[in-house]
PDB file of C-alpha atoms in Angstrom:
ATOM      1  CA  UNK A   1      93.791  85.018 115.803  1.00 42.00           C
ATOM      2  CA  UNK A   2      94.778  87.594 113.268  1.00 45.00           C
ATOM      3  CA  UNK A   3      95.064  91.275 114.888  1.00 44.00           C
ATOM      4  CA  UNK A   4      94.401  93.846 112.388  1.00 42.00           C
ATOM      5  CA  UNK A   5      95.079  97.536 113.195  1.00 40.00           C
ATOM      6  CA  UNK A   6      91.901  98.151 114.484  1.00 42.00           C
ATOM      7  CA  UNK A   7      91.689  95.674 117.111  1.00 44.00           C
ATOM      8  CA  UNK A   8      95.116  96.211 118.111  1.00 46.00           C
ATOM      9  CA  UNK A   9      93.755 100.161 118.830  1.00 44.00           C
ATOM     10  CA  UNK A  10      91.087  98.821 120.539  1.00 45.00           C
ATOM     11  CA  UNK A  11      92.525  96.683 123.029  1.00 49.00           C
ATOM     12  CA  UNK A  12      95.351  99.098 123.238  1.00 53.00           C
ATOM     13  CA  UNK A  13      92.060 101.172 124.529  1.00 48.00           C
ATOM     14  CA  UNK A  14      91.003  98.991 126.971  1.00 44.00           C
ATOM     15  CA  UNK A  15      93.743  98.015 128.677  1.00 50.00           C
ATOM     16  CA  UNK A  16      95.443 100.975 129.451  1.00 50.00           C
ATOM     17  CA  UNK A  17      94.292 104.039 131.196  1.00 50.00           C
ATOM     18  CA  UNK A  18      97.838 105.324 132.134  1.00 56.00           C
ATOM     19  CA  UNK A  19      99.990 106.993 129.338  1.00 74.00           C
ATOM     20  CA  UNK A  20     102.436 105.028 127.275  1.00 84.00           C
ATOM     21  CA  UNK A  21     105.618 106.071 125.510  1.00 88.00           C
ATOM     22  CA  UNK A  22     106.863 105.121 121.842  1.00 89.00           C
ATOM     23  CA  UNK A  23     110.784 105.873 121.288  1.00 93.00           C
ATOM     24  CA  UNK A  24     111.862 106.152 117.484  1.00 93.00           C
ATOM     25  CA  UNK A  25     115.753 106.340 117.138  1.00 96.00           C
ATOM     26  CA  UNK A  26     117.885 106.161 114.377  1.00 96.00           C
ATOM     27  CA  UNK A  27     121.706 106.926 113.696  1.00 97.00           C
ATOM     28  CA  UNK A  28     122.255 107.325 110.115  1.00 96.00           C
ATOM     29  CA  UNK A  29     125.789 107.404 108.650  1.00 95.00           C
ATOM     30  CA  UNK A  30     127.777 109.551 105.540  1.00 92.00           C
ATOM     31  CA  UNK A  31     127.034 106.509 103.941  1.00 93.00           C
ATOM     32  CA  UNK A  32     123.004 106.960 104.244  1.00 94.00           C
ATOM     33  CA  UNK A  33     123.628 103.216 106.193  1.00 97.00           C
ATOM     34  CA  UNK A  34     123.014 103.111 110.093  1.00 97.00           C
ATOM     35  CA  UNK A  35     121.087 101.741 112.764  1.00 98.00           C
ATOM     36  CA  UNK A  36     116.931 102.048 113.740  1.00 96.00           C
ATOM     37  CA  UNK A  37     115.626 101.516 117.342  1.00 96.00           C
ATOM     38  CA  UNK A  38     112.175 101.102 118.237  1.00 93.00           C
ATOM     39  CA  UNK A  39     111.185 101.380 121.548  1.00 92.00           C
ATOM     40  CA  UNK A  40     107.177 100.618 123.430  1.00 88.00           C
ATOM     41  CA  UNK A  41     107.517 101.508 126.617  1.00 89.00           C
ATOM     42  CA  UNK A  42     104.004 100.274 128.508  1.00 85.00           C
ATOM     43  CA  UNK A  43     105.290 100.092 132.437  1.00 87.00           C
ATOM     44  CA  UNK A  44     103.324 103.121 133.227  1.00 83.00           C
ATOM     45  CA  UNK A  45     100.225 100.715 132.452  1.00 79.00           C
ATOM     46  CA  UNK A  46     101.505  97.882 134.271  1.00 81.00           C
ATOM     47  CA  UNK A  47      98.525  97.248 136.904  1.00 81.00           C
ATOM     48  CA  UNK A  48      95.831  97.571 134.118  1.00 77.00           C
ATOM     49  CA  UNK A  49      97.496  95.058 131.706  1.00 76.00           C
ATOM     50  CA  UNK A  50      98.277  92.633 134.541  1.00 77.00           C
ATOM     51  CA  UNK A  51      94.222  92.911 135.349  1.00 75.00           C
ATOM     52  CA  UNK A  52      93.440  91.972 131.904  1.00 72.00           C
ATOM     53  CA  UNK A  53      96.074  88.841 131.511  1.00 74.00           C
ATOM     54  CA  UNK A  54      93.974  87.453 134.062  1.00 78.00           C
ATOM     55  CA  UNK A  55      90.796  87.317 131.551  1.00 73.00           C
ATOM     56  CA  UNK A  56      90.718  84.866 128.324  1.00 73.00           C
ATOM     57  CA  UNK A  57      88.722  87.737 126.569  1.00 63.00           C
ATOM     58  CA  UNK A  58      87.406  91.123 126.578  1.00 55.00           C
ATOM     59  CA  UNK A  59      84.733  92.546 124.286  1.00 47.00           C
ATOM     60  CA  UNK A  60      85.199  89.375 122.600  1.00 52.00           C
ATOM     61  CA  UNK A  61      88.570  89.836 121.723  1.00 58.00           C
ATOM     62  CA  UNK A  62      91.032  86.871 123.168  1.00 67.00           C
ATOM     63  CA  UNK A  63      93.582  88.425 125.309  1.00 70.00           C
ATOM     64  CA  UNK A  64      97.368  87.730 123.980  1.00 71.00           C
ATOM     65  CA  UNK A  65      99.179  85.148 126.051  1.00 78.00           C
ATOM     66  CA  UNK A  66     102.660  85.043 126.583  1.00 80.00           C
ATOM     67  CA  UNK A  67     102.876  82.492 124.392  1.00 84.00           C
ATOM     68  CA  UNK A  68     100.892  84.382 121.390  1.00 80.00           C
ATOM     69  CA  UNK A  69     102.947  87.705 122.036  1.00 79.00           C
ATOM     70  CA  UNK A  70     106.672  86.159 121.758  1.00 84.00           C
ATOM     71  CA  UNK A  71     105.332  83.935 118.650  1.00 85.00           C
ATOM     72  CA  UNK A  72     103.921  87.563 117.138  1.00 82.00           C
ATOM     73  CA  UNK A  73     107.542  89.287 118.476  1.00 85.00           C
ATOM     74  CA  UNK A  74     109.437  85.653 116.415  1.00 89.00           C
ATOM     75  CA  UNK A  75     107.033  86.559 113.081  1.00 87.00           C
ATOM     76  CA  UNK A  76     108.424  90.026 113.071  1.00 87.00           C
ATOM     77  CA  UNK A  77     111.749  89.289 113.542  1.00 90.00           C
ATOM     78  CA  UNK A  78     111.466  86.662 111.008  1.00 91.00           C
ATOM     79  CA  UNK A  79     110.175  89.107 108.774  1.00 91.00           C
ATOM     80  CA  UNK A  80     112.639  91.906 109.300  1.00 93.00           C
ATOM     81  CA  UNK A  81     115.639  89.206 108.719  1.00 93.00           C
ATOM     82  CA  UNK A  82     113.908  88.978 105.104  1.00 94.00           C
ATOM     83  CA  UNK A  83     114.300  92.424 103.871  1.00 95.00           C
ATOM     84  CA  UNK A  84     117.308  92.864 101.697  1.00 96.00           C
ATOM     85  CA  UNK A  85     119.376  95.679 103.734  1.00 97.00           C
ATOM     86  CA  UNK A  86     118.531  95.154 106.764  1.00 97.00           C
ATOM     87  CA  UNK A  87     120.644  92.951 109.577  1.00 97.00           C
ATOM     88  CA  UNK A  88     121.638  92.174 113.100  1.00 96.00           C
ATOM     89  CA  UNK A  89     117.690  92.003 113.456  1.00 95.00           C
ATOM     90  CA  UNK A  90     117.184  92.087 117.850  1.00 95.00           C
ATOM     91  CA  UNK A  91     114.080  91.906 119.279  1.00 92.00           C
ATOM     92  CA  UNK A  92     113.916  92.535 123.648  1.00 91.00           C
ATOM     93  CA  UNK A  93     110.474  91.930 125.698  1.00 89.00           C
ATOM     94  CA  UNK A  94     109.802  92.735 128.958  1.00 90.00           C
ATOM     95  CA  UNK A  95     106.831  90.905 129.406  1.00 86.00           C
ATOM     96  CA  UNK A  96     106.944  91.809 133.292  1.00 89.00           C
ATOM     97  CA  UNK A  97     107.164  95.858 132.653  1.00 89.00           C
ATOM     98  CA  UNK A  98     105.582  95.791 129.211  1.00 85.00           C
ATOM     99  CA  UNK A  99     109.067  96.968 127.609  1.00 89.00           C
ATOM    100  CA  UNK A 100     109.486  96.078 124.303  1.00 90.00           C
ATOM    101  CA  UNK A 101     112.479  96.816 122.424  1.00 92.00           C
ATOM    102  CA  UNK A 102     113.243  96.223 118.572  1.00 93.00           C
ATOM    103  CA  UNK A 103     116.339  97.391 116.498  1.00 95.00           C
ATOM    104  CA  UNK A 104     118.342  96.686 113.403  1.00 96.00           C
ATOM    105  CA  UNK A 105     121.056  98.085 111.185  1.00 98.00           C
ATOM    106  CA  UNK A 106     120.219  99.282 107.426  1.00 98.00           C
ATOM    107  CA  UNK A 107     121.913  98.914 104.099  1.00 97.00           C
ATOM    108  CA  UNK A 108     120.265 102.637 103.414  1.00 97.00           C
ATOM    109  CA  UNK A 109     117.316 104.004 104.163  1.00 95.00           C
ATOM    110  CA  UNK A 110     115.117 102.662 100.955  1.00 95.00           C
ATOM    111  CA  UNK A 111     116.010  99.292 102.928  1.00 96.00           C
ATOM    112  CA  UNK A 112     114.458 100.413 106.039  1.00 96.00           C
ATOM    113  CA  UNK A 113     111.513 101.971 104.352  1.00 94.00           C
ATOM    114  CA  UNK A 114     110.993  98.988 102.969  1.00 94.00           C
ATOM    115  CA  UNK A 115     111.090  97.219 106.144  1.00 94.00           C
ATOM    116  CA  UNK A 116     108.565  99.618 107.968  1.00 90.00           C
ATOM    117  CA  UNK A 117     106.173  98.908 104.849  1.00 89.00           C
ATOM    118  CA  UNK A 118     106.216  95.351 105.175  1.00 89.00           C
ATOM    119  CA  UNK A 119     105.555  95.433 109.189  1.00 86.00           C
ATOM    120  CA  UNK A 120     103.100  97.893 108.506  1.00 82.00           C
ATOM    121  CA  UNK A 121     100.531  95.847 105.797  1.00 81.00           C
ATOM    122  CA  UNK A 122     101.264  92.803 107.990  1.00 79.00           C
ATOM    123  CA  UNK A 123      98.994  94.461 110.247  1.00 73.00           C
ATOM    124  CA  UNK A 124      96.685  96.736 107.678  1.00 72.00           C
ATOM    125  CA  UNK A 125      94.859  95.712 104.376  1.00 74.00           C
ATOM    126  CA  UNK A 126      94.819  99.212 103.813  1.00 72.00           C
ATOM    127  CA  UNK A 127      98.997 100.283 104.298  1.00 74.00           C
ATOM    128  CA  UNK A 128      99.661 102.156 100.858  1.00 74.00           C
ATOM    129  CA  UNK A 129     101.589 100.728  98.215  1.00 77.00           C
ATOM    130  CA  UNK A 130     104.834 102.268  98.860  1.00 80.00           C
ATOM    131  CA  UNK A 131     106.039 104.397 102.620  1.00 80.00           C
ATOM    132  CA  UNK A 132     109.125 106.581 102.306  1.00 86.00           C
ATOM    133  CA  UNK A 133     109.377 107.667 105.937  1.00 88.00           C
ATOM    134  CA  UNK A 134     112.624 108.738 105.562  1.00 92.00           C
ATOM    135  CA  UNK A 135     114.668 109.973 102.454  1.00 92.00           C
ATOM    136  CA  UNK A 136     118.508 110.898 102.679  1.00 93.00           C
ATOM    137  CA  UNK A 137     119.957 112.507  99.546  1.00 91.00           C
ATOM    138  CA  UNK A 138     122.900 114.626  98.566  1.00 89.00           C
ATOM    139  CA  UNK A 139     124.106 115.527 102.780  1.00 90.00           C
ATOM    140  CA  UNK A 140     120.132 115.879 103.207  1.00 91.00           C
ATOM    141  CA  UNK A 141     117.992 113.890 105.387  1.00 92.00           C
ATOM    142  CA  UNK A 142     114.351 114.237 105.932  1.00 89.00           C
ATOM    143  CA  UNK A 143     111.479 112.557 107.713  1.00 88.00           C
ATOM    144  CA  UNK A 144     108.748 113.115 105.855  1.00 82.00           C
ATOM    145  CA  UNK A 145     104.724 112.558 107.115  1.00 72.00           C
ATOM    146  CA  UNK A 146     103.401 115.279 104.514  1.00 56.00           C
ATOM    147  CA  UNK A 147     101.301 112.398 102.587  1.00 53.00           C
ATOM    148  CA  UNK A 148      97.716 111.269 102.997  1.00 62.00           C
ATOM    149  CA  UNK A 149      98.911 107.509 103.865  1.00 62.00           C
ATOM    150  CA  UNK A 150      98.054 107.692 107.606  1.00 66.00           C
ATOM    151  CA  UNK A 151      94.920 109.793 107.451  1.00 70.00           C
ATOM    152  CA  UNK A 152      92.989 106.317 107.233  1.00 64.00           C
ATOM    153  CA  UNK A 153      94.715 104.964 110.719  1.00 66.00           C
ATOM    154  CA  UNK A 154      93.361 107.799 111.849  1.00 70.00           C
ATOM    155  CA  UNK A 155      90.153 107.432 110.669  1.00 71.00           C
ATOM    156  CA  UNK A 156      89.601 103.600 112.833  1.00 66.00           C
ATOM    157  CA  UNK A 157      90.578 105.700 115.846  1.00 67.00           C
ATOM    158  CA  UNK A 158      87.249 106.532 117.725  1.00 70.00           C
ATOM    159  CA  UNK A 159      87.302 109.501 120.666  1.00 75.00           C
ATOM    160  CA  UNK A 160      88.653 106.930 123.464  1.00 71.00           C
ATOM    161  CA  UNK A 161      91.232 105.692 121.140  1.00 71.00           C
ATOM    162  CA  UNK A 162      91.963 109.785 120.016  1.00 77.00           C
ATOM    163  CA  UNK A 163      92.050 110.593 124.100  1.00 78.00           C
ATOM    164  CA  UNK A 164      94.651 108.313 125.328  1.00 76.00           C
ATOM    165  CA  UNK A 165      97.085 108.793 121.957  1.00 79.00           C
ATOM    166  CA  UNK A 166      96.938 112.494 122.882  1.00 81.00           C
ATOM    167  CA  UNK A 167      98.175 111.333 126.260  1.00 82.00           C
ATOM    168  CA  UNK A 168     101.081 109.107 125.417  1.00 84.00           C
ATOM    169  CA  UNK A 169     104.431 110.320 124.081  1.00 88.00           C
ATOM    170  CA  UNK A 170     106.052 109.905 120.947  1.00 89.00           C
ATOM    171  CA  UNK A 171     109.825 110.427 120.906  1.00 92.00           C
ATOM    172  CA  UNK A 172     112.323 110.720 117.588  1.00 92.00           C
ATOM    173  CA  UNK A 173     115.963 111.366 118.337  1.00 94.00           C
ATOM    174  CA  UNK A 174     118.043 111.395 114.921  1.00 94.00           C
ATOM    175  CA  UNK A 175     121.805 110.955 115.447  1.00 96.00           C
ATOM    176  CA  UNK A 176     124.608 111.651 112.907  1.00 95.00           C
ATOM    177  CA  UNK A 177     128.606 111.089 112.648  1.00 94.00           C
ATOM    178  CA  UNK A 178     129.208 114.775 111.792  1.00 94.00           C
ATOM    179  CA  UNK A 179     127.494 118.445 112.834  1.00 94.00           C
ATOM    180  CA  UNK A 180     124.220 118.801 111.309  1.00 92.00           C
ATOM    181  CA  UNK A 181     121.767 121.866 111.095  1.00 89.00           C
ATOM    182  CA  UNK A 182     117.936 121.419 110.909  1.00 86.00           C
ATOM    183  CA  UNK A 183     115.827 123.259 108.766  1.00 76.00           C
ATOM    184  CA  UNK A 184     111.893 123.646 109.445  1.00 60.00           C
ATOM    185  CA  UNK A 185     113.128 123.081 113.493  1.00 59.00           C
ATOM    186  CA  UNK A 186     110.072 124.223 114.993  1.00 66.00           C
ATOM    187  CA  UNK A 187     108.958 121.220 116.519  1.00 81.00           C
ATOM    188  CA  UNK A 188     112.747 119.661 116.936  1.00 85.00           C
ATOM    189  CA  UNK A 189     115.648 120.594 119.427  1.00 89.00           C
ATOM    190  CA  UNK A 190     119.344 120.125 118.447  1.00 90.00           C
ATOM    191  CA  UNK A 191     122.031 118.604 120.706  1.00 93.00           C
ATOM    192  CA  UNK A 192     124.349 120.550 122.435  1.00 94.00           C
ATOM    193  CA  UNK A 193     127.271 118.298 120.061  1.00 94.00           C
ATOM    194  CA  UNK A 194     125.147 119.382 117.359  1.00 94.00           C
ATOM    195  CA  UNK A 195     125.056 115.847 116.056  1.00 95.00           C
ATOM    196  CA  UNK A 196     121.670 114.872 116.728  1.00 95.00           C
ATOM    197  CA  UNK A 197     117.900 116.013 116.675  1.00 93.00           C
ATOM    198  CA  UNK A 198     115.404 115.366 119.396  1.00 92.00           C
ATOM    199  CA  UNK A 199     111.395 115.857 118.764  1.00 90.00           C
ATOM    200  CA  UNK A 200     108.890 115.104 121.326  1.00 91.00           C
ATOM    201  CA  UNK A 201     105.175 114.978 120.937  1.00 89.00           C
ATOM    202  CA  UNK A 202     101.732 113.169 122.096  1.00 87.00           C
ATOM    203  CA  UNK A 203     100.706 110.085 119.799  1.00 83.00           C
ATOM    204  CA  UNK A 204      98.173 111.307 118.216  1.00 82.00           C
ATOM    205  CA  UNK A 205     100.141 114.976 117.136  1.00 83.00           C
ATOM    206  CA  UNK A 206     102.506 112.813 115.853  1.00 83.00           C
ATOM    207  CA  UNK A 207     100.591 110.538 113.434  1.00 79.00           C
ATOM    208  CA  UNK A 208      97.513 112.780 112.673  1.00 77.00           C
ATOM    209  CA  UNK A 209      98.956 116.241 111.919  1.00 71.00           C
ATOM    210  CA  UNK A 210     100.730 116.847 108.896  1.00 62.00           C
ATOM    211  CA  UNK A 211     104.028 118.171 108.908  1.00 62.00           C
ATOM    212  CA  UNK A 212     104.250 118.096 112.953  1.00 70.00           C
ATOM    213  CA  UNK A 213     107.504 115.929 112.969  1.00 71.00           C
ATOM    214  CA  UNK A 214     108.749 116.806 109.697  1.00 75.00           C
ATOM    215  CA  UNK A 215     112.244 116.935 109.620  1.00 78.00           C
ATOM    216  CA  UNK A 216     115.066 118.847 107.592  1.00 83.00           C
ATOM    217  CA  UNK A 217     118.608 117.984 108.435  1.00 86.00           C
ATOM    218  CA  UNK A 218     121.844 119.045 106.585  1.00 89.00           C
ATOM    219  CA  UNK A 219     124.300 116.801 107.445  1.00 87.00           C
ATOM    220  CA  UNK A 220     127.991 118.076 107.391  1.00 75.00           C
ATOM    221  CA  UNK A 221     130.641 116.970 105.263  1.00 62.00           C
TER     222      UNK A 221
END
């Protein structure tokens, strides 16, 4: 079976009434090269997905085996080792927590862009064309969510699906070699080294508000 976006929000939905946690982190060199972590962290939901691994389907949807999950884990991978820039592809599941754990090193960051793109319309007909999450020009790196490309995710999310993304927590921590200062810090919190950025929101802030986790960083020379 074929899990679009939609039905992934919806069993995401069903199956957990606790909060969940993403984790985005990514060290980014002088060179614009550097490494990209992506962290689901589901433990918090534990009992209720360990409830539902005991059906073969819900609202008609088959439950994911173990089996299905690390052969959807192995397609990603696969995928990722694809992309031209991107290497030393890892991929960690907990399967007993519900920890999953993927991270990679990039070329630059029009490889990882690239890479989040192709993950992304794996999953959606509708992922635009082109993604540039992140940009890094000239000492200057940005993450930039000031487009219309997710308004249509959240469009598929209905109330239930809105609720518990406004109860999870989404996490980006953006580390450097050198100092750094942010620009447009409102929503992020510098280290005390000075050499990284932290931002912490729900889900749903995250993905549906423009601008919220915009990021402006001047890295030092």
């Amino acid at each position: 079976m074929k899990y679009t976006l939609h039905t992934i929000l919806l069993l995401i939905t069903i199956t957990m009434a606790s909060c969940f946690e993403v984790i985005e982190d990514v060290t980014v060199h002088k060179n614009g090269s550097g490494t990209y972590k992506f962290i689901v962290n589901l433990s918090q939901s534990k009992n209720q997905i360990d409830k539902i691994r005991t059906q073969d389907s819900i609202l008609h949807f088959k439950v994911p085996t173990i089996e299905m999950a690390d052969a959807k884990i192995t397609e990603v991978k696969n995928k990722l080792k694809t992309i031209d820039g991107i290497s030393n592809v890892v991929i960690t599941q907990d399967h007993t927590n519900y920890i999953y754990h993927l991270s990679c090193d990039f070329k630059n960051v029009a490889s990882l862009n690239n890479a989040i793109l192709n993950l992304w319309k794996t999953y959606d007909k509708k992922a635009p064309a082109t993604f540039n999450l992140y940009s890094y020009e000239n000492g200057v790196f940005k993450r930039n969510t000031n487009s219309s490309e997710l308004e249509h995710v959240t469009q598929l999310a209905g109330s239930q699906e809105r609720d518990l993304l406004q109860k999870a927590n989404y996490t980006v921590i953006c580390r450097f070699d050198t100092t750094i200062s942010v620009g447009n810090s409102m929503n992020y919190s510098l280290s005390p080294s000075k050499k990284a950025t932290l931002y912490k929101k729900d889900v749903w802030s995250t993905i549906a508000d423009k601008g919220i986790s915009n990021n402006v960083i001047t890295v030092g020379q």
